[in-house]
PDB file of C-alpha atoms and ligand atoms in Angstrom:
ATOM      1  CA  MET G  90     -66.669-140.041 -71.175  1.00  0.00           C
ATOM      2  CA  GLN G  91     -63.179-138.815 -69.330  1.00  0.00           C
ATOM      3  CA  VAL G  92     -63.820-134.935 -70.065  1.00  0.00           C
ATOM      4  CA  PRO G  93     -66.761-134.828 -67.512  1.00  0.00           C
ATOM      5  CA  ILE G  94     -64.744-136.490 -64.850  1.00  0.00           C
ATOM      6  CA  VAL G  95     -62.064-134.187 -65.139  1.00  0.00           C
ATOM      7  CA  GLU G  96     -64.275-131.324 -65.042  1.00  0.00           C
ATOM      8  CA  ASN G  97     -66.321-132.689 -61.966  1.00  0.00           C
ATOM      9  CA  VAL G  98     -62.849-132.870 -59.852  1.00  0.00           C
ATOM     10  CA  LEU G  99     -62.311-129.570 -60.705  1.00  0.00           C
ATOM     11  CA  LYS G 100     -65.920-127.960 -59.818  1.00  0.00           C
ATOM     12  CA  LEU G 101     -65.380-129.971 -56.543  1.00  0.00           C
ATOM     13  CA  ASN G 102     -62.289-128.374 -55.695  1.00  0.00           C
ATOM     14  CA  ASP G 103     -63.655-124.761 -56.723  1.00  0.00           C
ATOM     15  CA  GLU G 104     -66.500-125.604 -54.255  1.00  0.00           C
ATOM     16  CA  ILE G 105     -63.869-126.511 -51.326  1.00  0.00           C
ATOM     17  CA  ALA G 106     -61.762-123.384 -52.490  1.00  0.00           C
ATOM     18  CA  GLU G 107     -64.868-120.693 -51.955  1.00  0.00           C
ATOM     19  CA  ILE G 108     -65.402-122.371 -48.557  1.00  0.00           C
ATOM     20  CA  ASN G 109     -61.823-122.007 -47.787  1.00  0.00           C
ATOM     21  CA  ARG G 110     -61.637-118.300 -48.971  1.00  0.00           C
ATOM     22  CA  LYS G 111     -64.918-117.749 -47.010  1.00  0.00           C
ATOM     23  CA  ALA G 112     -63.177-118.772 -43.695  1.00  0.00           C
ATOM     24  CA  LEU G 113     -59.994-116.690 -44.467  1.00  0.00           C
ATOM     25  CA  LYS G 114     -61.975-113.696 -45.344  1.00  0.00           C
ATOM     26  CA  THR G 115     -63.994-114.046 -42.203  1.00  0.00           C
ATOM     27  CA  SER G 116     -61.141-114.102 -40.093  1.00  0.00           C
ATOM     28  CA  GLY G 117     -59.306-111.305 -42.013  1.00  0.00           C
ATOM     29  CA  VAL G 118     -56.331-113.284 -43.226  1.00  0.00           C
ATOM     30  CA  PHE G 119     -54.730-112.106 -46.736  1.00  0.00           C
ATOM     31  CA  THR G 120     -53.969-115.158 -48.553  1.00  0.00           C
ATOM     32  CA  VAL G 121     -51.126-115.679 -51.096  1.00  0.00           C
ATOM     33  CA  ASN G 122     -50.593-118.856 -53.200  1.00  0.00           C
ATOM     34  CA  LEU G 123     -46.826-118.709 -53.794  1.00  0.00           C
ATOM     35  CA  ILE G 124     -46.108-120.782 -56.997  1.00  0.00           C
ATOM     36  CA  GLY G 125     -42.490-121.332 -58.428  1.00  0.00           C
ATOM     37  CA  SER G 126     -40.186-124.072 -59.748  1.00  0.00           C
ATOM     38  CA  PRO G 127     -38.389-126.432 -57.455  1.00  0.00           C
ATOM     39  CA  GLY G 128     -35.185-124.262 -56.145  1.00  0.00           C
ATOM     40  CA  CYS G 129     -36.388-120.841 -57.112  1.00  0.00           C
ATOM     41  CA  GLY G 130     -36.141-119.675 -53.086  1.00  0.00           C
ATOM     42  CA  LYS G 131     -39.993-119.666 -52.082  1.00  0.00           C
ATOM     43  CA  THR G 132     -38.819-121.195 -48.961  1.00  0.00           C
ATOM     44  CA  THR G 133     -35.896-118.601 -48.746  1.00  0.00           C
ATOM     45  CA  LEU G 134     -37.878-115.788 -49.374  1.00  0.00           C
ATOM     46  CA  LEU G 135     -40.202-116.723 -46.653  1.00  0.00           C
ATOM     47  CA  GLU G 136     -37.473-116.804 -44.026  1.00  0.00           C
ATOM     48  CA  ALA G 137     -36.441-113.667 -45.033  1.00  0.00           C
ATOM     49  CA  THR G 138     -40.122-112.147 -44.708  1.00  0.00           C
ATOM     50  CA  PHE G 139     -40.359-113.654 -41.430  1.00  0.00           C
ATOM     51  CA  GLN G 140     -37.166-111.958 -40.201  1.00  0.00           C
ATOM     52  CA  ARG G 141     -38.128-108.511 -41.637  1.00  0.00           C
ATOM     53  CA  LEU G 142     -41.826-108.623 -40.545  1.00  0.00           C
ATOM     54  CA  ASN G 143     -42.315-110.744 -37.347  1.00  0.00           C
ATOM     55  CA  ASP G 144     -42.586-107.822 -35.268  1.00  0.00           C
ATOM     56  CA  GLN G 145     -45.314-106.116 -37.612  1.00  0.00           C
ATOM     57  CA  LEU G 146     -47.480-109.191 -39.031  1.00  0.00           C
ATOM     58  CA  THR G 147     -48.471-112.444 -37.894  1.00  0.00           C
ATOM     59  CA  ILE G 148     -47.619-114.756 -40.954  1.00  0.00           C
ATOM     60  CA  GLY G 149     -48.848-118.407 -41.122  1.00  0.00           C
ATOM     61  CA  VAL G 150     -47.207-121.004 -43.968  1.00  0.00           C
ATOM     62  CA  ILE G 151     -48.875-124.014 -45.449  1.00  0.00           C
ATOM     63  CA  ALA G 152     -45.975-125.648 -46.790  1.00  0.00           C
ATOM     64  CA  GLY G 153     -46.592-128.407 -49.662  1.00  0.00           C
ATOM     65  CA  ASP G 154     -44.162-130.840 -50.556  1.00  0.00           C
ATOM     66  CA  LEU G 155     -44.152-134.441 -51.871  1.00  0.00           C
ATOM     67  CA  THR G 156     -41.954-135.665 -49.122  1.00  0.00           C
ATOM     68  CA  THR G 157     -39.997-134.486 -45.928  1.00  0.00           C
ATOM     69  CA  ALA G 158     -40.755-131.722 -43.780  1.00  0.00           C
ATOM     70  CA  ARG G 159     -37.811-129.930 -44.318  1.00  0.00           C
ATOM     71  CA  ASP G 160     -39.275-126.487 -45.501  1.00  0.00           C
ATOM     72  CA  ALA G 161     -41.898-126.332 -42.643  1.00  0.00           C
ATOM     73  CA  GLU G 162     -39.021-127.123 -40.027  1.00  0.00           C
ATOM     74  CA  ARG G 163     -36.659-124.283 -41.666  1.00  0.00           C
ATOM     75  CA  LEU G 164     -40.010-121.765 -41.309  1.00  0.00           C
ATOM     76  CA  ALA G 165     -41.281-123.049 -37.653  1.00  0.00           C
ATOM     77  CA  GLN G 166     -37.997-121.487 -36.391  1.00  0.00           C
ATOM     78  CA  TRP G 167     -39.941-118.341 -37.150  1.00  0.00           C
ATOM     79  CA  SER G 168     -43.425-118.809 -36.657  1.00  0.00           C
ATOM     80  CA  ASP G 169     -45.603-121.084 -34.682  1.00  0.00           C
ATOM     81  CA  HIS G 170     -48.122-120.876 -37.316  1.00  0.00           C
ATOM     82  CA  VAL G 171     -46.547-123.609 -39.914  1.00  0.00           C
ATOM     83  CA  VAL G 172     -48.186-126.360 -41.379  1.00  0.00           C
ATOM     84  CA  GLN G 173     -47.069-129.094 -43.700  1.00  0.00           C
ATOM     85  CA  ILE G 174     -48.703-130.763 -46.370  1.00  0.00           C
ATOM     86  CA  SER G 175     -47.289-134.104 -47.794  1.00  0.00           C
ATOM     87  CA  THR G 176     -48.512-134.695 -51.076  1.00  0.00           C
ATOM     88  CA  GLY G 177     -46.801-137.783 -51.821  1.00  0.00           C
ATOM     89  CA  LYS G 178     -46.983-138.172 -55.856  1.00  0.00           C
ATOM     90  CA  GLY G 179     -49.170-134.982 -55.812  1.00  0.00           C
ATOM     91  CA  CYS G 180     -47.575-132.240 -58.097  1.00  0.00           C
ATOM     92  CA  HIS G 181     -49.847-129.619 -56.599  1.00  0.00           C
ATOM     93  CA  LEU G 182     -51.945-128.689 -53.517  1.00  0.00           C
ATOM     94  CA  ASP G 183     -55.609-128.811 -54.041  1.00  0.00           C
ATOM     95  CA  ALA G 184     -58.266-127.153 -52.064  1.00  0.00           C
ATOM     96  CA  ASN G 185     -59.239-129.898 -49.722  1.00  0.00           C
ATOM     97  CA  GLN G 186     -55.628-130.443 -48.611  1.00  0.00           C
ATOM     98  CA  VAL G 187     -55.415-126.903 -47.810  1.00  0.00           C
ATOM     99  CA  ARG G 188     -58.903-126.893 -46.113  1.00  0.00           C
ATOM    100  CA  GLN G 189     -57.433-130.009 -43.808  1.00  0.00           C
ATOM    101  CA  ALA G 190     -54.066-127.730 -43.144  1.00  0.00           C
ATOM    102  CA  MET G 191     -56.203-125.032 -42.114  1.00  0.00           C
ATOM    103  CA  GLN G 192     -58.052-126.905 -39.291  1.00  0.00           C
ATOM    104  CA  ASN G 193     -54.439-126.940 -37.436  1.00  0.00           C
ATOM    105  CA  LEU G 194     -53.849-122.973 -37.785  1.00  0.00           C
ATOM    106  CA  ASN G 195     -55.833-120.414 -35.635  1.00  0.00           C
ATOM    107  CA  LEU G 196     -56.874-118.336 -38.515  1.00  0.00           C
ATOM    108  CA  ASP G 197     -58.082-115.323 -36.096  1.00  0.00           C
ATOM    109  CA  LYS G 198     -54.303-114.816 -35.190  1.00  0.00           C
ATOM    110  CA  LEU G 199     -53.119-114.388 -38.795  1.00  0.00           C
ATOM    111  CA  ASP G 200     -52.772-111.274 -40.802  1.00  0.00           C
ATOM    112  CA  VAL G 201     -51.323-113.392 -43.752  1.00  0.00           C
ATOM    113  CA  LEU G 202     -51.156-116.824 -45.021  1.00  0.00           C
ATOM    114  CA  VAL G 203     -48.831-117.843 -47.356  1.00  0.00           C
ATOM    115  CA  ILE G 204     -49.574-121.219 -49.129  1.00  0.00           C
ATOM    116  CA  GLU G 205     -45.967-122.590 -50.352  1.00  0.00           C
ATOM    117  CA  ASN G 206     -47.156-124.551 -53.378  1.00  0.00           C
ATOM    118  CA  VAL G 207     -45.379-127.820 -54.521  1.00  0.00           C
ATOM    119  CA  GLY G 208     -42.427-126.471 -56.932  1.00  0.00           C
ATOM    120  CA  ASN G 209     -44.126-126.740 -60.172  1.00  0.00           C
ATOM    121  CA  LEU G 210     -44.951-124.069 -62.673  1.00  0.00           C
ATOM    122  CA  ILE G 211     -47.715-125.757 -64.309  1.00  0.00           C
ATOM    123  CA  CYS G 212     -50.522-127.441 -62.833  1.00  0.00           C
ATOM    124  CA  PRO G 213     -50.552-125.537 -59.353  1.00  0.00           C
ATOM    125  CA  VAL G 214     -52.060-122.475 -61.399  1.00  0.00           C
ATOM    126  CA  GLY G 215     -55.336-124.363 -62.347  1.00  0.00           C
ATOM    127  CA  PHE G 216     -56.405-125.434 -58.676  1.00  0.00           C
ATOM    128  CA  ASP G 217     -57.974-122.570 -56.835  1.00  0.00           C
ATOM    129  CA  LEU G 218     -56.994-122.974 -53.027  1.00  0.00           C
ATOM    130  CA  GLY G 219     -58.990-120.607 -51.722  1.00  0.00           C
ATOM    131  CA  GLN G 220     -56.433-117.687 -51.836  1.00  0.00           C
ATOM    132  CA  ASP G 221     -56.559-113.723 -52.612  1.00  0.00           C
ATOM    133  CA  VAL G 222     -53.802-113.771 -54.825  1.00  0.00           C
ATOM    134  CA  LYS G 223     -51.290-116.002 -56.776  1.00  0.00           C
ATOM    135  CA  VAL G 224     -47.496-114.963 -56.468  1.00  0.00           C
ATOM    136  CA  ALA G 225     -45.380-116.182 -59.244  1.00  0.00           C
ATOM    137  CA  MET G 226     -41.859-116.924 -58.629  1.00  0.00           C
ATOM    138  CA  PHE G 227     -39.134-117.090 -61.002  1.00  0.00           C
ATOM    139  CA  SER G 228     -35.310-117.155 -60.504  1.00  0.00           C
ATOM    140  CA  ALA G 229     -32.029-116.196 -62.368  1.00  0.00           C
ATOM    141  CA  THR G 230     -30.809-119.956 -62.525  1.00  0.00           C
ATOM    142  CA  GLU G 231     -33.899-121.150 -64.115  1.00  0.00           C
ATOM    143  CA  GLY G 232     -33.494-119.641 -67.677  1.00  0.00           C
ATOM    144  CA  ASP G 233     -35.115-116.380 -69.105  1.00  0.00           C
ATOM    145  CA  ASP G 234     -37.472-118.275 -71.271  1.00  0.00           C
ATOM    146  CA  LYS G 235     -39.571-119.756 -68.262  1.00  0.00           C
ATOM    147  CA  ALA G 236     -42.058-116.601 -68.099  1.00  0.00           C
ATOM    148  CA  ALA G 237     -42.798-117.159 -72.054  1.00  0.00           C
ATOM    149  CA  LYS G 238     -43.183-120.929 -71.222  1.00  0.00           C
ATOM    150  CA  HIS G 239     -45.303-120.534 -68.685  1.00  0.00           C
ATOM    151  CA  PRO G 240     -47.710-117.863 -69.625  1.00  0.00           C
ATOM    152  CA  TYR G 241     -50.897-118.929 -67.401  1.00  0.00           C
ATOM    153  CA  LEU G 242     -48.920-118.473 -64.422  1.00  0.00           C
ATOM    154  CA  VAL G 243     -47.859-115.327 -65.606  1.00  0.00           C
ATOM    155  CA  GLN G 244     -51.275-113.845 -66.716  1.00  0.00           C
ATOM    156  CA  GLU G 245     -52.697-115.034 -63.203  1.00  0.00           C
ATOM    157  CA  ALA G 246     -50.030-113.935 -61.010  1.00  0.00           C
ATOM    158  CA  SER G 247     -50.916-110.590 -59.034  1.00  0.00           C
ATOM    159  CA  VAL G 248     -47.280-109.896 -58.510  1.00  0.00           C
ATOM    160  CA  ILE G 249     -44.065-111.687 -60.304  1.00  0.00           C
ATOM    161  CA  LEU G 250     -40.849-112.278 -58.139  1.00  0.00           C
ATOM    162  CA  PHE G 251     -37.672-112.286 -59.872  1.00  0.00           C
ATOM    163  CA  ASN G 252     -35.162-113.963 -57.465  1.00  0.00           C
ATOM    164  CA  LYS G 253     -31.480-114.522 -57.388  1.00  0.00           C
ATOM    165  CA  THR G 254     -30.453-111.395 -58.708  1.00  0.00           C
ATOM    166  CA  ASP G 255     -26.987-111.645 -57.077  1.00  0.00           C
ATOM    167  CA  LEU G 256     -26.478-114.793 -59.454  1.00  0.00           C
ATOM    168  CA  LEU G 257     -26.951-112.785 -62.635  1.00  0.00           C
ATOM    169  CA  GLU G 258     -23.454-112.106 -63.174  1.00  0.00           C
ATOM    170  CA  TYR G 259     -22.572-115.683 -63.170  1.00  0.00           C
ATOM    171  CA  VAL G 260     -25.432-117.116 -65.356  1.00  0.00           C
ATOM    172  CA  ARG G 261     -26.580-116.527 -68.899  1.00  0.00           C
ATOM    173  CA  PHE G 262     -29.811-115.024 -68.431  1.00  0.00           C
ATOM    174  CA  ASP G 263     -30.958-112.174 -70.797  1.00  0.00           C
ATOM    175  CA  LEU G 264     -33.039-109.925 -68.226  1.00  0.00           C
ATOM    176  CA  ASP G 265     -34.371-107.610 -70.560  1.00  0.00           C
ATOM    177  CA  LEU G 266     -35.938-110.504 -72.757  1.00  0.00           C
ATOM    178  CA  PHE G 267     -37.508-111.964 -69.434  1.00  0.00           C
ATOM    179  CA  ARG G 268     -38.865-108.444 -68.740  1.00  0.00           C
ATOM    180  CA  ALA G 269     -40.502-108.136 -72.001  1.00  0.00           C
ATOM    181  CA  ASP G 270     -42.056-111.442 -72.077  1.00  0.00           C
ATOM    182  CA  VAL G 271     -43.522-110.443 -68.497  1.00  0.00           C
ATOM    183  CA  VAL G 272     -44.811-107.208 -69.865  1.00  0.00           C
ATOM    184  CA  LYS G 273     -46.207-108.772 -72.903  1.00  0.00           C
ATOM    185  CA  LEU G 274     -48.103-111.316 -70.846  1.00  0.00           C
ATOM    186  CA  ASN G 275     -49.347-109.047 -68.106  1.00  0.00           C
ATOM    187  CA  PRO G 276     -48.580-105.660 -68.381  1.00  0.00           C
ATOM    188  CA  HIS G 277     -50.308-104.645 -65.304  1.00  0.00           C
ATOM    189  CA  THR G 278     -48.913-106.830 -62.895  1.00  0.00           C
ATOM    190  CA  PRO G 279     -45.719-105.478 -60.847  1.00  0.00           C
ATOM    191  CA  LEU G 280     -42.251-107.332 -61.540  1.00  0.00           C
ATOM    192  CA  ILE G 281     -40.266-107.319 -58.496  1.00  0.00           C
ATOM    193  CA  GLU G 282     -36.514-108.066 -58.997  1.00  0.00           C
ATOM    194  CA  LEU G 283     -34.900-109.355 -55.318  1.00  0.00           C
ATOM    195  CA  SER G 284     -32.390-111.658 -53.715  1.00  0.00           C
ATOM    196  CA  ALA G 285     -33.867-113.488 -50.920  1.00  0.00           C
ATOM    197  CA  MET G 286     -30.418-114.668 -49.782  1.00  0.00           C
ATOM    198  CA  ASN G 287     -29.093-111.006 -49.910  1.00  0.00           C
ATOM    199  CA  HIS G 288     -32.500-109.257 -48.573  1.00  0.00           C
ATOM    200  CA  ASP G 289     -30.821-106.031 -47.274  1.00  0.00           C
ATOM    201  CA  GLN G 290     -31.688-104.449 -50.790  1.00  0.00           C
ATOM    202  CA  ALA G 291     -34.426-102.437 -52.516  1.00  0.00           C
ATOM    203  CA  GLY G 292     -35.908-105.147 -54.391  1.00  0.00           C
ATOM    204  CA  PHE G 293     -36.714-107.179 -51.129  1.00  0.00           C
ATOM    205  CA  GLU G 294     -38.219-104.221 -49.741  1.00  0.00           C
ATOM    206  CA  LYS G 295     -40.887-103.849 -52.428  1.00  0.00           C
ATOM    207  CA  TRP G 296     -41.870-107.267 -51.868  1.00  0.00           C
ATOM    208  CA  ILE G 297     -42.388-106.445 -48.180  1.00  0.00           C
ATOM    209  CA  ALA G 298     -44.189-103.057 -48.841  1.00  0.00           C
ATOM    210  CA  TRP G 299     -46.349-104.978 -51.330  1.00  0.00           C
ATOM    211  CA  LEU G 300     -47.081-107.457 -48.418  1.00  0.00           C
ATOM    212  CA  VAL G 301     -47.878-105.219 -46.014  1.00  0.00           C
ATOM    213  CA  GLN G 302     -49.828-102.797 -48.235  1.00  0.00           C
ATOM    214  CA  ASN G 303     -52.308-105.805 -48.986  1.00  0.00           C
ATOM    215  CA  ALA G 304     -52.386-107.578 -45.582  1.00  0.00           C
ATOM    216  CA  PRO G 305     -55.113-105.836 -43.901  1.00  0.00           C
ATOM    217  CA  HIS G 306     -56.936-105.147 -46.835  1.00  0.00           C
ATOM    218  CA  ALA G 307     -58.142-108.903 -47.809  1.00  0.00           C
ATOM    219  CA  LEU G 308     -61.746-108.048 -47.397  1.00  0.00           C
ATOM    220  CA  GLN G 309     -61.631-105.815 -50.639  1.00  0.00           C
ATOM    221  CA  TYR G 310     -60.244-108.620 -52.619  1.00  0.00           C
ATOM    222  CA  GLY G 311     -62.656-110.627 -54.855  1.00  0.00           C
ATOM    223  CA  PRO G 312     -61.838-114.432 -55.611  1.00  0.00           C
ATOM    224  CA  ALA G 313     -58.174-114.800 -57.602  1.00  0.00           C
TER     225      ALA G 313
HETATM  226 MG1  LIG J 145     -39.998-124.685 -50.652  1.00  0.00          MG
HETATM  227 ZN1  LIG J 146     -50.065-131.434 -60.309  1.00  0.00          ZN
END
């Protein structure tokens, strides 16, 4: 009896995700579902991205967290288009929460919407939010086995970010092993190695180039 109930929850989620996707595409918004562990640097990456692109692109953020509006408050210093979702005990965002948050955004003004998912590498992967792409974020402080241990996230991501390269010399992290795991799981997806804290470097510019390249072409993307 329980399996059909779970299936219905996901089916309803997928239906709402399609409604979100249609609304976002109609407004010409390129939408990223950013998925990574707590503390991997998602919000720091977005702060640096705003700093770098505010003159070129209008970026909105929907920030999901269990409690506190700390991330949204940090990001609101850079943009008027920031909405917080408090998930309470929920460990991922679902399409209906994003639907409600979207009602607080003027989609026609946005070029890009980043949905900063709840810090979690597991169930956010299974819930379609209506995004164009999923972006996976790992970091040097999490251990080099995280890609291998979270294959579904790696396989579904359109780009994989590896953050905190500036800390590699201080932590035990086999970068060659991590790279090999990523290539084995998803040989076609770019792996961008960067430091969101020291964002004046080549890796960060690759992320910016990827975002800018994709932003105006949202209508070409199918469901992620
Ligand atoms: Mg955050
Ligand atoms: Zn969850």
